[in-house]
Coordinates of C-alpha atoms and ligand atoms in Angstrom, one line a residue:
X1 CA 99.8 -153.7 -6.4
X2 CA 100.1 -151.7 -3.4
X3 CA 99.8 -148.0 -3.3
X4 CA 103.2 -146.9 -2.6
X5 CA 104.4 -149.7 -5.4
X6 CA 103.6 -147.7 -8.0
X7 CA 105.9 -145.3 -9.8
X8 CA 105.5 -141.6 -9.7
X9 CA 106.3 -139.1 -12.7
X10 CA 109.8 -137.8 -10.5
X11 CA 109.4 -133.5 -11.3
X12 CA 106.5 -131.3 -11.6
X13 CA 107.8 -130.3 -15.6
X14 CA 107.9 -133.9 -16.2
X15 CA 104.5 -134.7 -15.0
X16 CA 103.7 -131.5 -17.7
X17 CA 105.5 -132.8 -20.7
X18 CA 104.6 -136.7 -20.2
X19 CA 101.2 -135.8 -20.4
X20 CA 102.0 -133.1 -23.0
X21 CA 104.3 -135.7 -25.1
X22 CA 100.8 -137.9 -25.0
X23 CA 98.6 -135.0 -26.1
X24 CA 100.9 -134.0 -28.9
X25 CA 101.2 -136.0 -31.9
X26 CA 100.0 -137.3 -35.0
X27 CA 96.4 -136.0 -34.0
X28 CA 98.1 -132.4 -33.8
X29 CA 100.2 -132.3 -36.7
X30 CA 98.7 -135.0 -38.8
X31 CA 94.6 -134.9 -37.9
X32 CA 94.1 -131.8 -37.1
X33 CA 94.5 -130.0 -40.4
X34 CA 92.7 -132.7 -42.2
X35 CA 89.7 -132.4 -40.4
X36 CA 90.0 -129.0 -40.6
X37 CA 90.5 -129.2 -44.4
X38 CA 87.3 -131.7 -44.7
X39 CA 85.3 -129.0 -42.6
X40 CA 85.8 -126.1 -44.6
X41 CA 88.7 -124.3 -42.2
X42 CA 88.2 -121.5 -39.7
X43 CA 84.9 -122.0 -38.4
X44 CA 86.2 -125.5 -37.5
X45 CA 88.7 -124.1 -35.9
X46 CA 86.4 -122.0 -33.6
X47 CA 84.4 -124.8 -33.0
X48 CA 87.1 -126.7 -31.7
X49 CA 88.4 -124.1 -29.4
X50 CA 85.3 -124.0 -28.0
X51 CA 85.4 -127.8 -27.5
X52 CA 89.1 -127.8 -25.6
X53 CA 88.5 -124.9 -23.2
X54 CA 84.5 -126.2 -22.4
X55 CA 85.0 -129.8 -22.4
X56 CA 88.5 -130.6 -22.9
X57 CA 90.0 -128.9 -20.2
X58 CA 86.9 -129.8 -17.3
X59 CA 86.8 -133.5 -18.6
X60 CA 90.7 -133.2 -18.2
X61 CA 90.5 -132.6 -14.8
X62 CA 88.2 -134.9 -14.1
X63 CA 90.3 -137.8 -15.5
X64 CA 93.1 -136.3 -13.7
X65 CA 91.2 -136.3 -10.4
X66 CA 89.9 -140.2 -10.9
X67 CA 93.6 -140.9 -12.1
X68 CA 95.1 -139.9 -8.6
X69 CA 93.0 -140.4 -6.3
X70 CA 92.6 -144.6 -6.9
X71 CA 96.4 -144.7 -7.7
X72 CA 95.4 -147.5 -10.3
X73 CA 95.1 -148.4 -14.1
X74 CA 91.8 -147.0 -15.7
X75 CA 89.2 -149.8 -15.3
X76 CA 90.8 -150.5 -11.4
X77 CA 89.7 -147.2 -10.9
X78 CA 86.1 -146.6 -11.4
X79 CA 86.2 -150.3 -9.2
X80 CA 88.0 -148.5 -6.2
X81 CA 85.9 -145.5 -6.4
X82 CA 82.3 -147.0 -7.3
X83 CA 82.8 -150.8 -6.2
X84 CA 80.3 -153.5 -7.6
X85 CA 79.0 -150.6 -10.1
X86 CA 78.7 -151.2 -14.0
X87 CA 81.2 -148.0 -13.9
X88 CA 84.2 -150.1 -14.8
X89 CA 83.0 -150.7 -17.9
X90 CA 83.7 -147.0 -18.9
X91 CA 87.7 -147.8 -17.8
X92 CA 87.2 -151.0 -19.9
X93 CA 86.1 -149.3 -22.6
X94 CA 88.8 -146.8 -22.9
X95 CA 91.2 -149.7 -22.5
X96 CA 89.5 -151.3 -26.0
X97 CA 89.9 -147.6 -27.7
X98 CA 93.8 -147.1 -26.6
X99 CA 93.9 -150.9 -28.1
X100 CA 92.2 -150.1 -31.2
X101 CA 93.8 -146.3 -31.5
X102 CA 97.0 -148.1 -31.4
X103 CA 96.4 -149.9 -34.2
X104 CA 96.1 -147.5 -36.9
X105 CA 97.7 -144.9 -35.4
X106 CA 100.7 -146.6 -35.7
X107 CA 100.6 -146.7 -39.3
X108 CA 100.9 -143.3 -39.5
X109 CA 103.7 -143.4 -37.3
X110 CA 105.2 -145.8 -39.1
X111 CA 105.1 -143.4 -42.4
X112 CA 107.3 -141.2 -40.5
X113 CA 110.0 -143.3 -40.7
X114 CA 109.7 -143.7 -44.4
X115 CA 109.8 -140.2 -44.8
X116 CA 112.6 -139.5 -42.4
X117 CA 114.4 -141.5 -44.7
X118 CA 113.3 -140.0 -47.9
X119 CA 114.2 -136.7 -46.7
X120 CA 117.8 -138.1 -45.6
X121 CA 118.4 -139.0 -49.0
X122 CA 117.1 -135.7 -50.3
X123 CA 114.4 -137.5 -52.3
X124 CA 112.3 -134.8 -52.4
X125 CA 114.6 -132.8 -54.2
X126 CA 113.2 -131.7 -58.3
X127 CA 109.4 -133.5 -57.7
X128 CA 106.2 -131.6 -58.5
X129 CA 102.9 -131.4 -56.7
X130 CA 101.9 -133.8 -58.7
X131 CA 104.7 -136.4 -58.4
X132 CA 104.8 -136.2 -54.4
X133 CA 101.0 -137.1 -54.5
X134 CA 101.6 -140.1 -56.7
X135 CA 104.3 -141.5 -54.8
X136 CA 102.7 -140.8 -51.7
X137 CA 99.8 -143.1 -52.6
X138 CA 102.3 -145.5 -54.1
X139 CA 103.7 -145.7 -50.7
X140 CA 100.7 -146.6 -48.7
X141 CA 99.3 -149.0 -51.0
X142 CA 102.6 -150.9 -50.9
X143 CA 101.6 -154.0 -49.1
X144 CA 105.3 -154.7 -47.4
X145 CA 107.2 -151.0 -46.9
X146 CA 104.5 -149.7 -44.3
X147 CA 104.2 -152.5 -42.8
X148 CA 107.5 -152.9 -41.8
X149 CA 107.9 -149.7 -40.8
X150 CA 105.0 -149.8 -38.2
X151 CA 106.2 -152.8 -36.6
X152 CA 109.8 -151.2 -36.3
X153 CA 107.4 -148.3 -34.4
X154 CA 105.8 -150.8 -32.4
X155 CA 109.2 -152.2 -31.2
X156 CA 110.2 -148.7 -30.4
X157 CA 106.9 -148.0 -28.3
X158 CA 107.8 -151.5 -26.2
X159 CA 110.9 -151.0 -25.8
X160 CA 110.2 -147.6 -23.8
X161 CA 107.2 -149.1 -22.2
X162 CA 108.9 -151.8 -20.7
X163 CA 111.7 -149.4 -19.3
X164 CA 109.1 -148.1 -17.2
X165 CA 107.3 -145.1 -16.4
X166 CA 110.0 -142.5 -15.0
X167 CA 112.8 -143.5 -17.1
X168 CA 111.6 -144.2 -20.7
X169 CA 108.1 -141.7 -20.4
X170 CA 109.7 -139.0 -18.7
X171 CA 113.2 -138.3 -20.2
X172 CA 112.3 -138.7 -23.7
X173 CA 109.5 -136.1 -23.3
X174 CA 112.0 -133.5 -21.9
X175 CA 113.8 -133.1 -24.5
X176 CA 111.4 -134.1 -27.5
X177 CA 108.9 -131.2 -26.6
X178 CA 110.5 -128.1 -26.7
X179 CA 112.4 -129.3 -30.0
X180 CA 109.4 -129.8 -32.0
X181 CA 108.0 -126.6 -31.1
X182 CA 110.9 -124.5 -32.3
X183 CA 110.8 -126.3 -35.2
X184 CA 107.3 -125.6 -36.1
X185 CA 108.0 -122.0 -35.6
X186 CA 110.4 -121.9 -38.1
X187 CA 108.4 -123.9 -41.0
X188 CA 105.2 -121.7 -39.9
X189 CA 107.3 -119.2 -40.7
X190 CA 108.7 -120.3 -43.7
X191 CA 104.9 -121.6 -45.4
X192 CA 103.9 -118.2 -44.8
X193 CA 106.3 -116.5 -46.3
X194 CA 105.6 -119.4 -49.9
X195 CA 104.3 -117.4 -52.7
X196 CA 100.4 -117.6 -52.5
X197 CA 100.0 -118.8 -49.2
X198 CA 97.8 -115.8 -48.2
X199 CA 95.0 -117.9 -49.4
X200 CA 96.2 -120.5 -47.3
X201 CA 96.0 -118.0 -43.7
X202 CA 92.5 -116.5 -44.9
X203 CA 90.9 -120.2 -44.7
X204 CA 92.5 -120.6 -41.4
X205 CA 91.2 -117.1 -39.9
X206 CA 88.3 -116.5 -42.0
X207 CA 85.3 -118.3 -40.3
X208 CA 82.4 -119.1 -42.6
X209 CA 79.7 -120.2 -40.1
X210 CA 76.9 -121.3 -43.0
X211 CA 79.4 -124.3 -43.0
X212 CA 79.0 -125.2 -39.5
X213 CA 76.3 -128.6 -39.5
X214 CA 76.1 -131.5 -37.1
X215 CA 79.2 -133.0 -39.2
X216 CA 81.6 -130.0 -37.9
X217 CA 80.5 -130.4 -34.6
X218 CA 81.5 -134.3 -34.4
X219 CA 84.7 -133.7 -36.1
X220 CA 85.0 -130.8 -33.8
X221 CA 84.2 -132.5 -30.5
X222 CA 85.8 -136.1 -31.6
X223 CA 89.3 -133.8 -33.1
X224 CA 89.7 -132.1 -29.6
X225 CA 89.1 -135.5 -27.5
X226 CA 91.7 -137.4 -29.6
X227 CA 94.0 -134.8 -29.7
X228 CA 93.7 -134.1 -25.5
X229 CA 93.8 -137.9 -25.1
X230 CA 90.5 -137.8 -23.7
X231 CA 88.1 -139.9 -23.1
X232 CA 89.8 -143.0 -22.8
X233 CA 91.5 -143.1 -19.6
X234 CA 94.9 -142.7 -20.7
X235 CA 95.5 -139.3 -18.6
X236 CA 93.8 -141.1 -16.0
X237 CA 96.0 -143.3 -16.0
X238 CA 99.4 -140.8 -16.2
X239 CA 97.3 -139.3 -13.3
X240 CA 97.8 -142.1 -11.0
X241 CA 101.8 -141.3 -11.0
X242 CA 101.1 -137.8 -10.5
X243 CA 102.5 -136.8 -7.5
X244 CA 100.1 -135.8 -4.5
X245 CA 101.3 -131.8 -5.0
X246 CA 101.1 -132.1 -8.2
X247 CA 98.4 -129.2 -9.5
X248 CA 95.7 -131.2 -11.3
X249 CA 94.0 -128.1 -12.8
X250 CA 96.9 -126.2 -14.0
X251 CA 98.8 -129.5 -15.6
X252 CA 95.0 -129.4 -17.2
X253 CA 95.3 -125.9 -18.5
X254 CA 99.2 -126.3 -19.5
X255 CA 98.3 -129.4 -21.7
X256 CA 95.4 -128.2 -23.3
X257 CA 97.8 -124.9 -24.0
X258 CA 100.4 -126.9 -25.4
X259 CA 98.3 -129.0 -27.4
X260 CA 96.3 -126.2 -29.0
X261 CA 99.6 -123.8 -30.0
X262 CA 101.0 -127.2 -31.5
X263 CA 97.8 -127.8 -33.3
X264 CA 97.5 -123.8 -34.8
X265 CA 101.1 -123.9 -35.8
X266 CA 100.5 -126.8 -37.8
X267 CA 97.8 -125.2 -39.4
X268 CA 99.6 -122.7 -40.4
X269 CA 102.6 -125.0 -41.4
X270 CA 100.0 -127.3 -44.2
X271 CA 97.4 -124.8 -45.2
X272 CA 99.5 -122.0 -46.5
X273 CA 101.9 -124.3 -47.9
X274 CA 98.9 -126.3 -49.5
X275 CA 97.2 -123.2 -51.2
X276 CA 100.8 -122.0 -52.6
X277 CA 101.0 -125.4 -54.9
X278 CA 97.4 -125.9 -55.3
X279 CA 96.8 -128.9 -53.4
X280 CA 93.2 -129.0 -51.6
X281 CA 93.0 -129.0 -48.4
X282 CA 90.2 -131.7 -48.4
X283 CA 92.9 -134.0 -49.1
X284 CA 92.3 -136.1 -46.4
X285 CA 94.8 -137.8 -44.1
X286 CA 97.3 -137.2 -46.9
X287 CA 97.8 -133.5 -46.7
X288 CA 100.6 -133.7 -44.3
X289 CA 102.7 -135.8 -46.4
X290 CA 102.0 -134.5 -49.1
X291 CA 102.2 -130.4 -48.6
X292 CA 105.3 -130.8 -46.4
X293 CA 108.0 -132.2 -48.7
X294 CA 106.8 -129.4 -50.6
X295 CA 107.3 -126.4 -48.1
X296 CA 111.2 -128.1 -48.2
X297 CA 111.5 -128.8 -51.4
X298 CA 110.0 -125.0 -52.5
X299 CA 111.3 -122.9 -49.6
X300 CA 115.0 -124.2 -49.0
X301 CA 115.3 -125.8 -53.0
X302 CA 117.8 -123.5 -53.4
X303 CA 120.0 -124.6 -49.9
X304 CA 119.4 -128.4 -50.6
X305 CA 121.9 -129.1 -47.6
X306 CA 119.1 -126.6 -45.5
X307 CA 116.3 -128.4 -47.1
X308 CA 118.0 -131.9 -46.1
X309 CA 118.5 -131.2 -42.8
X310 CA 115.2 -129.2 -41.8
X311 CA 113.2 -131.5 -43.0
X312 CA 115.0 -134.9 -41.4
X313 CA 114.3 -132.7 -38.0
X314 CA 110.9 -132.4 -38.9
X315 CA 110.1 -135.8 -39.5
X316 CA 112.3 -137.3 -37.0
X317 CA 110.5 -134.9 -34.2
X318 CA 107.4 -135.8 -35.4
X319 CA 108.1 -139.4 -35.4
X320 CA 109.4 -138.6 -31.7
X321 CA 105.8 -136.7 -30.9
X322 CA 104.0 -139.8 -32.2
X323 CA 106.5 -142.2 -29.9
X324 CA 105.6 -140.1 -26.7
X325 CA 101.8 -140.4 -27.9
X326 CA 102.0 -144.1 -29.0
X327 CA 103.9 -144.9 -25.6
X328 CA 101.1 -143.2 -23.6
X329 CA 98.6 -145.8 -25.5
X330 CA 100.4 -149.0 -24.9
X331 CA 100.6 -147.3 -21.3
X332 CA 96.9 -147.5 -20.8
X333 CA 96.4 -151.5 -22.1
X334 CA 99.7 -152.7 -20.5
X335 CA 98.7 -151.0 -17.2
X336 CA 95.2 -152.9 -17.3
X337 CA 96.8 -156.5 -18.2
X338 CA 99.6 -155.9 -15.6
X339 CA 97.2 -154.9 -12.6
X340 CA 94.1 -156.8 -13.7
X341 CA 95.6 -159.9 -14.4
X342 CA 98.7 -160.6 -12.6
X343 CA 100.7 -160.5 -15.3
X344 CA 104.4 -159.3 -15.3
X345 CA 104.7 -155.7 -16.7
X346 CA 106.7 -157.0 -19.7
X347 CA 104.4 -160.1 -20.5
X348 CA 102.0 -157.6 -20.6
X349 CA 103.5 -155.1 -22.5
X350 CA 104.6 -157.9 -25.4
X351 CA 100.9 -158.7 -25.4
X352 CA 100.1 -155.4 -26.0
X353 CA 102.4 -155.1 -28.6
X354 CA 101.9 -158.7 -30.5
X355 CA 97.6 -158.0 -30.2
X356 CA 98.3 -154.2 -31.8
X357 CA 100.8 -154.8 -34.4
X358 CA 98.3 -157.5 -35.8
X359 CA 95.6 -154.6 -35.8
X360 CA 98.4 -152.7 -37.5
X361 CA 99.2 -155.2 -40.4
X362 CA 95.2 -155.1 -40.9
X363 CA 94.4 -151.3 -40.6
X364 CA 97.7 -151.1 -43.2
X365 CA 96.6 -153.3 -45.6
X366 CA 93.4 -151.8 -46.0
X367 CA 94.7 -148.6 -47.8
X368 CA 96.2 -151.1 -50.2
X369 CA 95.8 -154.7 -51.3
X370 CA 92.4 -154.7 -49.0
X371 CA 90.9 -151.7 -50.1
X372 CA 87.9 -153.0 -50.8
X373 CA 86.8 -154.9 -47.6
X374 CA 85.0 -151.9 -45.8
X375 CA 82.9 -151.9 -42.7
X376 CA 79.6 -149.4 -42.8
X377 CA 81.2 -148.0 -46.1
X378 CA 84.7 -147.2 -44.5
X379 CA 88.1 -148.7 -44.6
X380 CA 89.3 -150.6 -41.8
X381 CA 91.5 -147.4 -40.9
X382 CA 88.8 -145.1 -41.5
X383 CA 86.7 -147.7 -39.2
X384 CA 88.8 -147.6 -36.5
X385 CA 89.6 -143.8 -36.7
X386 CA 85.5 -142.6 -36.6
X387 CA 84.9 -145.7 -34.2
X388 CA 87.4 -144.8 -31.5
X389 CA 87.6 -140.6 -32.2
X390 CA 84.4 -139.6 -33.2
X391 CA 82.4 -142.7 -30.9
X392 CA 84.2 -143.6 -28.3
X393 CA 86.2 -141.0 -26.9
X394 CA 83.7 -138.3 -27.0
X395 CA 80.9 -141.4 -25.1
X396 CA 84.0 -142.2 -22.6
X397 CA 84.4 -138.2 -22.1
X398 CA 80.5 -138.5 -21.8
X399 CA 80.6 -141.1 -18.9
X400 CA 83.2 -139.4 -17.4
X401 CA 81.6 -136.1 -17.0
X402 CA 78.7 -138.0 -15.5
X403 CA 80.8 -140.0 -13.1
X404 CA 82.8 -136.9 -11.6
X405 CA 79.9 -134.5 -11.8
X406 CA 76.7 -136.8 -10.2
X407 CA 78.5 -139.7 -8.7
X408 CA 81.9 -139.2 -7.1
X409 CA 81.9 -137.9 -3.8
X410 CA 82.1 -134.2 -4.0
X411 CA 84.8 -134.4 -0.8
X412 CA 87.2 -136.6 -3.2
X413 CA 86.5 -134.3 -6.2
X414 CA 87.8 -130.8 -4.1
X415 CA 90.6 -132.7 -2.2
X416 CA 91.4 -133.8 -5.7
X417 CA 91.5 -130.7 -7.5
X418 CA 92.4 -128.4 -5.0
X419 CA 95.4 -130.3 -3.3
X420 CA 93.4 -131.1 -0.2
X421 CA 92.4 -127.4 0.2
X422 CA 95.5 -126.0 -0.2
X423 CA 95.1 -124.2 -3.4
X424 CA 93.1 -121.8 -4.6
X425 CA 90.7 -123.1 -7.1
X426 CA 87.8 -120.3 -7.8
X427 CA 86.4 -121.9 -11.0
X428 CA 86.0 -124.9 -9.1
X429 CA 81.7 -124.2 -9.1
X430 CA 82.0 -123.6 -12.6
X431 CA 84.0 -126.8 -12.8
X432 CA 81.1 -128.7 -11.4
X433 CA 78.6 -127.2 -13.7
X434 CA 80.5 -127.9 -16.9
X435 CA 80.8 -131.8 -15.9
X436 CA 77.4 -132.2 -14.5
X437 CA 75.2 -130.4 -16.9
X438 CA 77.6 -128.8 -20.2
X439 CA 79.5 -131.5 -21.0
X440 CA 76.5 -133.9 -20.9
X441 CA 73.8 -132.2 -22.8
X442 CA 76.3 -131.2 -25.3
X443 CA 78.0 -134.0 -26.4
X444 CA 74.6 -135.9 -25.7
X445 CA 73.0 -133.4 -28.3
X446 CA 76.0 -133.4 -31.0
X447 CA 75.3 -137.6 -30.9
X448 CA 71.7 -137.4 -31.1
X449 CA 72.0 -134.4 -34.1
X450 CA 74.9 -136.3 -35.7
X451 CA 74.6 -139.8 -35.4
X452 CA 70.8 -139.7 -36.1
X453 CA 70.1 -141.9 -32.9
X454 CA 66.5 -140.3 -32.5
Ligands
LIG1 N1 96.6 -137.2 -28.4 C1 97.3 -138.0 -29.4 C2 97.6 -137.2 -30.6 O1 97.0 -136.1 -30.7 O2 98.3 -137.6 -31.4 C3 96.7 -139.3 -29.7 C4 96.2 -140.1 -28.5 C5 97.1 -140.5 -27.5 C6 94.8 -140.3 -28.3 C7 96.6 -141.1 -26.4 C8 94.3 -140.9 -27.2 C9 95.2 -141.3 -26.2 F1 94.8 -141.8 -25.2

């Protein structure tokens, strides 16, 4: 495809929120205070910070840089700017992880829609702690309900995919962003008020660093490259519609910004709101389903019309934060098939879509009926979720570090990330340093500590 072919993000905010609407989602709201509840709270959460503003944010840039400067789909790239190298096969990797991050992320999606319509017919109203746990698990060990409802998210994500980048990416982020962040304002402010959710706030804000091993640090690291969308090419490849004024740093430091308020709200959305009706928050990837109903059902129980109505806005904007996310994946495969291949854009796309809703059905089925076929000990979904988060991403962020810092022309990088010279960009040494020699030896280090490669 020719360069001035392909379509451009049309308005700075939109180039913002796109990449924002693929940074927020299910990782933010869903992931991210399960991990956090696995790794013992605060100290996580420190760790992780660290991660976003020392790897994230450079790596981000990086990707950003790649992205627009070859003006092609991730694996195209690394072929344009290091041809007849075994570089593409980092693009080609993050292709396979968007592929295989799609297919259980999905599921979760999917849930949303059963819990939009639980909360529409006020089905949470009168149930105990107890109860929404067991009909939680009910749920997701159903073999037909969750699987319908990811395929009805699939055909939502390919139906905005094959409407194109500006008009189905860009509008639907405008207005689904600044929505979902008022409404986690007022349920962060509603779980803190729940009796007993001090406990809740202390484990958020109270670091205890004797808890911080090799296993926080990989759920650290692998937490704040899913939740940037790191690693796998997929801002690289929003990058390549960026337009050429577009300020590559600064989108970098607005997403990760975004990202990381929407993360801490939710924090402080599940963990008070778990600790006021004693549910742990080691509760895995349940905790969201499970605490939530209960902040409605125990802070607007009286107002059920107020409980109704919050709580359909909750899970319909979060079902909208893991569309913009979801849509940002597809974006990545179907941009590879359509430019690699010489397919049309929707041939690719319904590839895309047939290939991930099969992984779907699987990943699905393995919380239920296939519970017991695991890989190295894990369900498929936990397979794919370590595989892809805690491998993948954090080796693509790896290899891209590498790439920008050692091999890419240092001209390209600076035109890159400073416009062609004409902005300011005084970190940009420090930049350098973080992708050549930080990002390397740390996530190299957290592997080799973690993975016990040595
Ligand atoms: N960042 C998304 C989230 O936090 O929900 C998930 C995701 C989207 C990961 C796109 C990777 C990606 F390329």
């Amino acid at each position: 495809m020719a360069k001035n072919d392909r379509a451009n993000f049309g308005s700075k905010l939109g180039v913002i929120l796109a990449s924002a609407g693929s940074a927020v989602g299910l990782g933010n709201i869903w992931r991210f205070p399960y991990e956090t509840g696995n790794h013992g709270g605060a100290a996580f959460i420190l760790v992780y910070l660290g991660c976003v503003l020392f790897l994230g944010i450079p790596i981000m840039i990086a990707e950003f840089s790649i992205g627009r400067h070859s003006r092609a789909n991730t694996a195209r790239a690394y072929q344009i700017l290091a041809p007849g190298t075994p570089w593409r096969w980092v693009g080609r990797m993050g292709v396979l992880a968007g592929f295989l991050i799609l297919g259980y992320y999905s599921v979760v999606a999917g849930w949303t829609l059963e819990f939009i319509c639980e909360a529409a017919t006020n089905s949470f109203a009168g149930k105990s702690a107890t109860e929404f746990i067991s009909s939680f698990n009910g749920f997701v060990a159903n073999p037909w309900r969750p699987v319908l409802w990811m395929i009805a998210f699939m055909l939502a994500t390919h139906l905005i995919i094959v409407k194109g980048v500006e008009k189905g990416i860009e509008r639907s982020a405008k207005v689904m962003m600044p929505a979902l962040f008022i409404l986690l304002i007022i349920l962060a402010i509603c779980a803190v008020s729940l009796p007993g959710a001090g406990a809740g706030i202390e484990f958020l804000l109270k670091p205890d660093f004797s808890k911080v091993d090799g296993n926080v640090l990989l759920g650290a690291m692998g937490q704040a490259f899913f939740s940037l969308s790191l690693g796998m090419g997929c801002l690289c490849t929003y990058a390549s519609y960026f337009r050429n004024d577009t300020n590559l740093p600064r989108t970098a430091l607005n997403v990760g910004f975004i990202d990381t308020m929407v993360a801490i709200l939710a924090g402080f959305i599940i963990f008070p709101a778990a600790f006021s009706v004693g549910i742990e928050p080691d509760a895995g990837p349940s905790l969201l389903f499970i605490t939530l109903p209960n902040v409605f059902q125990q802070a607007f129980g009286s107002l059920p019309w107020l409980a109704v109505l919050l709580s359909v806005m909750f899970y319909v904007l979060l079902a909208l934060a893991a569309l913009t996310s979801t849509i940002s994946l597809h974006e990545v495969v179907t941009a590879y098939l359509h430019e690699e291949f010489n397919l049309s854009r929707s041939k690719a796309a319904r590839l895309v879509t047939l290939g991930c809703t099969i992984l779907g059905i699987f990943s699905s089925l393995s919380l239920g009926v296939g519970k017991e076929y695991t890989l190295f000990g894990m369900t498929l979904f936990d397979f794919f979720d370590f595989l892809t988060a805690k491998i993948m991403l954090p080796l693509g962020g790896l290899f891209i570090a590498v790439f920008t810092g050692w091999f890419l022309d240092k001209q390209i990088v600076w035109e890159e990330m400073s416009n062609r010279g004409t902005l300011k960009l005084p970190l940009y040494k420090a930049i350098i340093f973080i992708l050549k020699f930080v990002a390397p030896v740390a996530i190299g280090f957290i592997f080799v500590n973690e993975l016990g490669i040595i």
